[in-house]
mmCIF file of C-alpha atoms in Angstrom:
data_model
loop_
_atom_site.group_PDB
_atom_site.id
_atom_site.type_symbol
_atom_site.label_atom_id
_atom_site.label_comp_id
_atom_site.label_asym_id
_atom_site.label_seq_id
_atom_site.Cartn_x
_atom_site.Cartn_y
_atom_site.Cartn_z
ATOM 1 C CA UNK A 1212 -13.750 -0.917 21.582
ATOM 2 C CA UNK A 1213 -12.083 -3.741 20.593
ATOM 3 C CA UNK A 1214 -8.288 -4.568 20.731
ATOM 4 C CA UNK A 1215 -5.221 -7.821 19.877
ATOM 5 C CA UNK A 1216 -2.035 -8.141 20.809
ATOM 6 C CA UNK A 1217 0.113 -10.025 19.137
ATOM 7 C CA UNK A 1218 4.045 -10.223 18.922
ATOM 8 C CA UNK A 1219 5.293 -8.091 16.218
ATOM 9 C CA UNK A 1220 6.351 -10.498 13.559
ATOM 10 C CA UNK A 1221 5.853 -10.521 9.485
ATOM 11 C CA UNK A 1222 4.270 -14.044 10.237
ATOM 12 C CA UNK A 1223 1.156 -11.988 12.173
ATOM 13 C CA UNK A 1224 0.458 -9.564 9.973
ATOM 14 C CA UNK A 1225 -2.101 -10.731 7.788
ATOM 15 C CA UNK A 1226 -4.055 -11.840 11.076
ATOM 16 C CA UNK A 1227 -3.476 -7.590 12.004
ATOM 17 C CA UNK A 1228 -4.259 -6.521 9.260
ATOM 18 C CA UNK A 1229 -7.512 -8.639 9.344
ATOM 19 C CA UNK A 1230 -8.701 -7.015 12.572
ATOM 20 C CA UNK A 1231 -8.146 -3.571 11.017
ATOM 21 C CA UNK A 1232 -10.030 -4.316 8.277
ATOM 22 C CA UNK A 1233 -12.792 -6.346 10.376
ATOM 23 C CA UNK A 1234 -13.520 -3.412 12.179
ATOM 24 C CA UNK A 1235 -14.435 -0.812 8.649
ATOM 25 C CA UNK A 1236 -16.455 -3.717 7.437
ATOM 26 C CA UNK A 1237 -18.154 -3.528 11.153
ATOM 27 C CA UNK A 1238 -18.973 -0.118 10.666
ATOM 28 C CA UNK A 1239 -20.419 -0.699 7.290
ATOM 29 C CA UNK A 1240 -17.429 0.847 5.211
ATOM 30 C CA UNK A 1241 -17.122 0.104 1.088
ATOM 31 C CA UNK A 1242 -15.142 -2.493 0.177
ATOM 32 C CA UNK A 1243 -12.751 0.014 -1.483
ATOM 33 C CA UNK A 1244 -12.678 2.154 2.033
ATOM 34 C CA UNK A 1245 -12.052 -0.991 3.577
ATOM 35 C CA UNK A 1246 -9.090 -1.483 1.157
ATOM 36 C CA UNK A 1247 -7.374 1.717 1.725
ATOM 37 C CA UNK A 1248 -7.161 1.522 5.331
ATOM 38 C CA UNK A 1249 -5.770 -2.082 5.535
ATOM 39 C CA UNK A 1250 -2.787 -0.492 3.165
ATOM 40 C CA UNK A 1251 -2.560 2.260 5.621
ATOM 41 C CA UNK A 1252 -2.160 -0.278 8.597
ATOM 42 C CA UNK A 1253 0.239 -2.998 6.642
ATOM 43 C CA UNK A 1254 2.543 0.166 6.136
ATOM 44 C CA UNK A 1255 2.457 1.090 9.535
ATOM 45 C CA UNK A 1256 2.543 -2.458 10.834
ATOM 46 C CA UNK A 1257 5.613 -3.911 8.491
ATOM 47 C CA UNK A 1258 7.350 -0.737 9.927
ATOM 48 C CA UNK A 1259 6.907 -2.220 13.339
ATOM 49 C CA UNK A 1260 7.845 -5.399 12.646
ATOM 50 C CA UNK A 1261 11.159 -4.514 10.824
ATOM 51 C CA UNK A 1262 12.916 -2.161 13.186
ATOM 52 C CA UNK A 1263 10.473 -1.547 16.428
ATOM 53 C CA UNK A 1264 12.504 -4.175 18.417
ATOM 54 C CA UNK A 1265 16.256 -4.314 16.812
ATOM 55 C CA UNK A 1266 17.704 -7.617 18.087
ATOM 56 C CA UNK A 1267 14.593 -8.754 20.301
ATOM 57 C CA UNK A 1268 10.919 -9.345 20.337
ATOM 58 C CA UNK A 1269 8.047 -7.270 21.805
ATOM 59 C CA UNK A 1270 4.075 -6.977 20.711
ATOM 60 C CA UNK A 1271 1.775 -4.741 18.566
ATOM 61 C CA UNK A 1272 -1.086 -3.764 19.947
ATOM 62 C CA UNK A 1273 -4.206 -3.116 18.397
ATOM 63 C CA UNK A 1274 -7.039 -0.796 19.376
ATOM 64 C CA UNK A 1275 -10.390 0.107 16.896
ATOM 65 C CA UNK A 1276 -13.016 2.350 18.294
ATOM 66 C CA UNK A 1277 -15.591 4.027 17.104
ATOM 67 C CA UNK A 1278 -16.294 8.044 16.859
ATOM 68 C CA UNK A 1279 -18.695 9.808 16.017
ATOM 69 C CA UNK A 1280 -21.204 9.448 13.886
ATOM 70 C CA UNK A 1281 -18.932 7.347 11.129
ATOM 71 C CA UNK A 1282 -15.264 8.349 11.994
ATOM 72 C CA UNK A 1283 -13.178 4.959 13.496
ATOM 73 C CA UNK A 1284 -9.722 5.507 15.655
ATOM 74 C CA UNK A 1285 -7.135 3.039 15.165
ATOM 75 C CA UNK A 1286 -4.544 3.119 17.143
ATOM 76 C CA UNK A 1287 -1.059 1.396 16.581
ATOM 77 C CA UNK A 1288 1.185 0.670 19.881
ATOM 78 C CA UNK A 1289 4.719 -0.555 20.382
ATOM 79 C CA UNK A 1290 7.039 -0.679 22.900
ATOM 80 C CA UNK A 1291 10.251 -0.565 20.796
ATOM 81 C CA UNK A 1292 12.687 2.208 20.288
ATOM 82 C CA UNK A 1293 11.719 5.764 19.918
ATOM 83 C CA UNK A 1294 9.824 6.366 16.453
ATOM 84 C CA UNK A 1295 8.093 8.968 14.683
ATOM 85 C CA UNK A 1296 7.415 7.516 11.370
ATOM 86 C CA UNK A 1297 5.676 11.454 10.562
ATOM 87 C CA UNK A 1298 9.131 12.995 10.581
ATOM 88 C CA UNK A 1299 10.050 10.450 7.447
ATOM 89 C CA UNK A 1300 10.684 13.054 4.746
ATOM 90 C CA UNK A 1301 8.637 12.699 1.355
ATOM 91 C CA UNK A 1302 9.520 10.306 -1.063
ATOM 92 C CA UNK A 1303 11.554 10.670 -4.233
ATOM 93 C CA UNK A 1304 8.883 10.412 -6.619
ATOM 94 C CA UNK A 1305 10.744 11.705 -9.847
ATOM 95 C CA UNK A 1306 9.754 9.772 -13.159
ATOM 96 C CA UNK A 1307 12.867 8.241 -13.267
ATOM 97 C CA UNK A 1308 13.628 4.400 -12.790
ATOM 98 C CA UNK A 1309 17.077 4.535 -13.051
ATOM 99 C CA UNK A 1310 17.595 7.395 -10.105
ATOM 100 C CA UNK A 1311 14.088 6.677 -7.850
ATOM 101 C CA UNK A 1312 14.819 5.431 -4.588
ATOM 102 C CA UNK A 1313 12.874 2.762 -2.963
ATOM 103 C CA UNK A 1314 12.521 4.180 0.050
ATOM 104 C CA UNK A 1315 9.306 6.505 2.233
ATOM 105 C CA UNK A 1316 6.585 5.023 0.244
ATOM 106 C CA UNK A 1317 5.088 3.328 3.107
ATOM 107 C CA UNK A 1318 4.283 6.750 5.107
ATOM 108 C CA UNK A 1319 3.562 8.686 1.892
ATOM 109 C CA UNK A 1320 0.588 6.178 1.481
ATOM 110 C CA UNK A 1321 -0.430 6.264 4.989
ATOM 111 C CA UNK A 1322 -0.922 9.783 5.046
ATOM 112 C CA UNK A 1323 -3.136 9.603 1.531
ATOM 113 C CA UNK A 1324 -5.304 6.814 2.565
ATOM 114 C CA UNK A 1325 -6.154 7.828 6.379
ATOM 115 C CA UNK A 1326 -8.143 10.931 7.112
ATOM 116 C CA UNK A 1327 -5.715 12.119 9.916
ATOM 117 C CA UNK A 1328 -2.622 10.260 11.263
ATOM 118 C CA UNK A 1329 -0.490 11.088 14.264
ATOM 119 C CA UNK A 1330 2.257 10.297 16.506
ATOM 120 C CA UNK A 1331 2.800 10.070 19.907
ATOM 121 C CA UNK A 1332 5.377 8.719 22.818
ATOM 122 C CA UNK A 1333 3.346 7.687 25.677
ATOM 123 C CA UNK A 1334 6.204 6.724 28.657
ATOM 124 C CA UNK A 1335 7.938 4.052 26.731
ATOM 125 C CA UNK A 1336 5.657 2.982 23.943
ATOM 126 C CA UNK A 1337 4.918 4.508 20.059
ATOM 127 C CA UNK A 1338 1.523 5.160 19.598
ATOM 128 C CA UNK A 1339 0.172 5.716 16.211
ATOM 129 C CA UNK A 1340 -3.418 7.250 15.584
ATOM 130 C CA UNK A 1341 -5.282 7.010 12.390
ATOM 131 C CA UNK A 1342 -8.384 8.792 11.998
ATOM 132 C CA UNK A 1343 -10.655 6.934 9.268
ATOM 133 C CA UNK A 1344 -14.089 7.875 7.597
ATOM 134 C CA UNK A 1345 -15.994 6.179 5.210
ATOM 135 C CA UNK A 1346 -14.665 8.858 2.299
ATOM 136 C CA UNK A 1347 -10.519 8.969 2.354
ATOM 137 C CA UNK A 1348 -10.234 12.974 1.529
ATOM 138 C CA UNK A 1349 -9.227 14.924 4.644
ATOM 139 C CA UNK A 1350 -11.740 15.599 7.127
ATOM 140 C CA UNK A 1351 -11.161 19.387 6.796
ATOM 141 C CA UNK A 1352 -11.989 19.242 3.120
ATOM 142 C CA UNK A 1353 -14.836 16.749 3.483
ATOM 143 C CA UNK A 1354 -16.625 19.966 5.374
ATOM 144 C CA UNK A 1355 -15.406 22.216 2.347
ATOM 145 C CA UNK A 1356 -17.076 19.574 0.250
ATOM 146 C CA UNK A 1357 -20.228 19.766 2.540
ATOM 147 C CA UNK A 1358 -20.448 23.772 2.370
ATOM 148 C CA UNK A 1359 -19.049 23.820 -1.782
ATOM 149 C CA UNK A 1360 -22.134 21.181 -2.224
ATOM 150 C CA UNK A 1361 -24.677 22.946 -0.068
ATOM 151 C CA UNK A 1362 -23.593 26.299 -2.382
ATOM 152 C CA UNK A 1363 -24.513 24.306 -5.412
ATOM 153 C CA UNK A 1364 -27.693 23.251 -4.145
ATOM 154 C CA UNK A 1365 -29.060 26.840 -2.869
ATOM 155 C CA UNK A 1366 -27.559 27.992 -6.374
ATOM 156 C CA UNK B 523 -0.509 -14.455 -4.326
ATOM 157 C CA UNK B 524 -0.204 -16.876 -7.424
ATOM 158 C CA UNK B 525 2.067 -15.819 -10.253
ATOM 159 C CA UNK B 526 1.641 -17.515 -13.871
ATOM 160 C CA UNK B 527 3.978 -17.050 -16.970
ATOM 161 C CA UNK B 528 3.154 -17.274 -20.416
ATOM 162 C CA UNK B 529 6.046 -17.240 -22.980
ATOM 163 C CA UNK B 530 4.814 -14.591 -25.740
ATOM 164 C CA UNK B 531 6.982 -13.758 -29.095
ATOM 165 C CA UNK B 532 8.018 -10.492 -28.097
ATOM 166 C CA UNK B 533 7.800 -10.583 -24.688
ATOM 167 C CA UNK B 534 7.016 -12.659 -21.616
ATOM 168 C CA UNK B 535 3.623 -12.242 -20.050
ATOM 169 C CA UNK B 536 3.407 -12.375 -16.224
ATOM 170 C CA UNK B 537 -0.241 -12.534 -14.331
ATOM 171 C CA UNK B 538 -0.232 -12.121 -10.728
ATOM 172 C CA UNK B 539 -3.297 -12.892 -8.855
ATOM 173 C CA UNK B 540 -4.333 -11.765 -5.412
ATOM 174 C CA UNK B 541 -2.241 -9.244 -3.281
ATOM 175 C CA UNK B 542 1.396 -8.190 -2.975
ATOM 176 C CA UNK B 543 1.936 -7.297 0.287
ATOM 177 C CA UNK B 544 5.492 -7.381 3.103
ATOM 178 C CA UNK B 545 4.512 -11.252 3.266
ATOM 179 C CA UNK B 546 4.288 -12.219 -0.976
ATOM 180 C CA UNK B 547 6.605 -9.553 -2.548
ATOM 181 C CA UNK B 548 9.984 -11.227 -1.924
ATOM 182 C CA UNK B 549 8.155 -14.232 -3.425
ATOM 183 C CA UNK B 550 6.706 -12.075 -6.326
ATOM 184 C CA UNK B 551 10.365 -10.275 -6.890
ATOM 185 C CA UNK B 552 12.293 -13.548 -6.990
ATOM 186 C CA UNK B 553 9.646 -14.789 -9.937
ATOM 187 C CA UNK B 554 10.813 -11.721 -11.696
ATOM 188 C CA UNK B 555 14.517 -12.123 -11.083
ATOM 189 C CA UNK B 556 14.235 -15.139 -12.105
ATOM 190 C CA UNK B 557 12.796 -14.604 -15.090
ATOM 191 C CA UNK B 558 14.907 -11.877 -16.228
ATOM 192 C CA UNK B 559 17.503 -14.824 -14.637
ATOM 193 C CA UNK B 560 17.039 -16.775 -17.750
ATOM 194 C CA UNK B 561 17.098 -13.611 -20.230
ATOM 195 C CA UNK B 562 14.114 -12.315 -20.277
ATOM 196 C CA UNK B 563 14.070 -8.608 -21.166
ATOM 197 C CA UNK B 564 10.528 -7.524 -21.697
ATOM 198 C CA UNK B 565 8.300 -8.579 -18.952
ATOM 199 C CA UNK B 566 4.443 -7.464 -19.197
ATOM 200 C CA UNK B 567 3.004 -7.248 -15.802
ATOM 201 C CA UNK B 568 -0.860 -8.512 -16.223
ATOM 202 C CA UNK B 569 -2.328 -7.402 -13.318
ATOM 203 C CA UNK B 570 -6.001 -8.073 -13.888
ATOM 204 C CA UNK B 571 -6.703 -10.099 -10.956
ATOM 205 C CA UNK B 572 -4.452 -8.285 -8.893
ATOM 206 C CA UNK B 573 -6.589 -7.730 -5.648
ATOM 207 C CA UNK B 574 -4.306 -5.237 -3.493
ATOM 208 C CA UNK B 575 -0.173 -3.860 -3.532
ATOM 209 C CA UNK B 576 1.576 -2.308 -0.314
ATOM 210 C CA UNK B 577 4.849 -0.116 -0.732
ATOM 211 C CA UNK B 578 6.110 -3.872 -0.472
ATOM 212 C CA UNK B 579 5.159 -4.475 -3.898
ATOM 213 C CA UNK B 580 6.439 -1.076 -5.080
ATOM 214 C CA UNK B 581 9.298 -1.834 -3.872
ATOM 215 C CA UNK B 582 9.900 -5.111 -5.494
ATOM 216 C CA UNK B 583 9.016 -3.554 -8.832
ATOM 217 C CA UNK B 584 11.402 -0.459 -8.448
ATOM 218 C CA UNK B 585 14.208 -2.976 -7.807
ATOM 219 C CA UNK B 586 13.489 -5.432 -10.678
ATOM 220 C CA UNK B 587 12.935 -2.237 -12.981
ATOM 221 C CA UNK B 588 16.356 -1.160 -12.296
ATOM 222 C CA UNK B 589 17.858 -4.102 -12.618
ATOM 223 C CA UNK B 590 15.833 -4.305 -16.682
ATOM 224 C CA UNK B 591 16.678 -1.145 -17.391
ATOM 225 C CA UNK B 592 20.645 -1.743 -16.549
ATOM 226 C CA UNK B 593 20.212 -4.539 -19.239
ATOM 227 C CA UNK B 594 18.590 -2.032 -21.640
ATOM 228 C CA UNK B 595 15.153 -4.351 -21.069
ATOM 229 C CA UNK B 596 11.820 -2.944 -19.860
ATOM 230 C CA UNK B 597 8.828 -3.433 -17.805
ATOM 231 C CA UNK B 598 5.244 -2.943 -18.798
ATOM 232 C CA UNK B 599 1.640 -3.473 -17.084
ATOM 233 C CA UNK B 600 -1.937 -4.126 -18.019
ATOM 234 C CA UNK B 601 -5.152 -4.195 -16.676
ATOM 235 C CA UNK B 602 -4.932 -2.308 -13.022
ATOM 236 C CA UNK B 603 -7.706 -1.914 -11.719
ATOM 237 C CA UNK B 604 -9.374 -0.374 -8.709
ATOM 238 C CA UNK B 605 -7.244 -0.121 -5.239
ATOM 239 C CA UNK B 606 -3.780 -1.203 -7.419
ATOM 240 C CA UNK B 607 -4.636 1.635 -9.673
ATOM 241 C CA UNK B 608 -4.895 3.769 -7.228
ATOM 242 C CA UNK B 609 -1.707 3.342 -5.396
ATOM 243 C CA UNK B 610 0.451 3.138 -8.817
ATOM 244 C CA UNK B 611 -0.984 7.046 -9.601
ATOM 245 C CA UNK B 612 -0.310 8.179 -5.806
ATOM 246 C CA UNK B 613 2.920 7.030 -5.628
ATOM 247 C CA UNK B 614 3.795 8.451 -9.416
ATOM 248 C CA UNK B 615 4.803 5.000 -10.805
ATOM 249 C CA UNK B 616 1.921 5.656 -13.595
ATOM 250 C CA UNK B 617 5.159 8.304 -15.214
ATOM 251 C CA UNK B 618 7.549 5.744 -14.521
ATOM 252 C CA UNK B 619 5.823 2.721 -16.355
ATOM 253 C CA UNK B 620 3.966 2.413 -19.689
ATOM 254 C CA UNK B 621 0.532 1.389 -18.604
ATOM 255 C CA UNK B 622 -1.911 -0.377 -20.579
ATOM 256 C CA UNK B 623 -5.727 -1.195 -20.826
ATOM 257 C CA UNK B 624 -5.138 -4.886 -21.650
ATOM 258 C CA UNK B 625 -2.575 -7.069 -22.415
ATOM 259 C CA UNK B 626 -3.730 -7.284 -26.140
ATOM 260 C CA UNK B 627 -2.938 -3.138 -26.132
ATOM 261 C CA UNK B 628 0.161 -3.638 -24.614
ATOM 262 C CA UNK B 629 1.365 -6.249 -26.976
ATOM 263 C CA UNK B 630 0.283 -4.057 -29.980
ATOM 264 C CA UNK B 631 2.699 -1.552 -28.626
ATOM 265 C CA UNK B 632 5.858 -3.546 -28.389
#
């Protein structure tokens, strides 16, 4: 496993990001894999920096392990305020510029380009899971995939 | 993130290179304001070399579109490619932009 802390400020989170994305490459993960999950984490790493610790400072820590066979758990921890960015409702995403509204894009994205996400308050921290493979669909459907292609094979 | 302007007949073209992320967009969204600042009303987004955009980014663009189309100007893009591609059709701004190839296409269109 390996693991940073660093204080939770816009300033760090290239450096964050970086580790993230040091650990997919690690594991021998596509470039374009690779891409997708350092989105996932920026999202879930700006939202840490911009309201985790209203009016103070605190860290983000960092924690990449492997599972598996191919499967990597990231996990995401604060020690700000109470957060479950999962309850976020969906984004407006009506074709519309002049009524859109900016807002829940972050999450929505997470949620695409991670194979599982989820949330949990551990005493007083926020602890964010993502559940990566080297292919972004859901794990669940990467089996479907699995039996559908097997089907087509015996066919 | 490096953002160069070129001053077309029709339109102004923009070229961002590298990634848009929390730390560049309110760099990248003050280019455009600026821009539009100085009465600019068709900007074409080129974003060939454009490496990587966070909801940051998406959110930049969003605001600067509204502010075009409240001046009856509009937005356009060419050449996404790969991950930037990607996030523009998950996020449905492919039906809120018109999207093009190249910049040459988008230039024909205007």
């Amino acid at each position: 496993m390996s693991k940073i802390t660093l204080p939770a400020r816009i300033e760090n989170l290239r450096r964050l990001v970086q580790f993230v994305s040091g650990c997919a490459r690690h594991q021998g993960y596509s470039e374009s894999r690779t891409n997708e999950i350092e989105l996932a984490a920026e999202e879930a790493l700006v939202n840490i920096c911009r309201y985790a610790y209203p009016g103070g400072e605190g860290d983000i820590a960092l924690r990449c392990r492997r599972s598996g066979r191919d499967r990597i758990i990231i996990e995401i921890e604060d020690s700000g305020i109470p957060f479950d960015p999962l309850s976020a409702s969906e984004p407006d995403l009506r074709p519309d510029i002049a009524r859109r509204a900016a807002g829940g894009l972050g999450i929505f994205l997470i949620r695409k380009m991670v194979n599982e996400v989820h949330y949990r308050r551990d005493v007083n921290k926020n602890i964010l899971t993502f559940i990566v493979s080297p292919e972004r669909r859901p794990l669940d459907a990467r089996k479907e995939h699995a039996r559908s292609t097997q089907g087509r094979k015996s066919a | 993130m490096e953002i160069v302007t070129e001053k077309g007949k029709e339109c102004i073209v923009v070229s961002v290179k590298g990634k848009i992320d929390a730390v560049t967009s309110p760099d990248f969204e003050k280019g455009l304001a600026d821009l539009i600042e100085k009465g600019e009303m068709i900007l074409l987004l080129n974003f060939t070399s454009l490496e990587y955009i966070s909801s940051a980014g998406l959110r930049s663009i969003l605001a600067i579109a509204k502010t075009l189309k409240a001046k009856n100007g509009k937005m356009l893009f060419a050449g996404l490619r790969g991950p930037v591609k990607e996030v523009f059709k998950i996020s449905g701004f492919e039906s809120l932009f018109k999207i093009f190839e190249t910049t040459e296409e988008a230039l024909k269109s205007l």
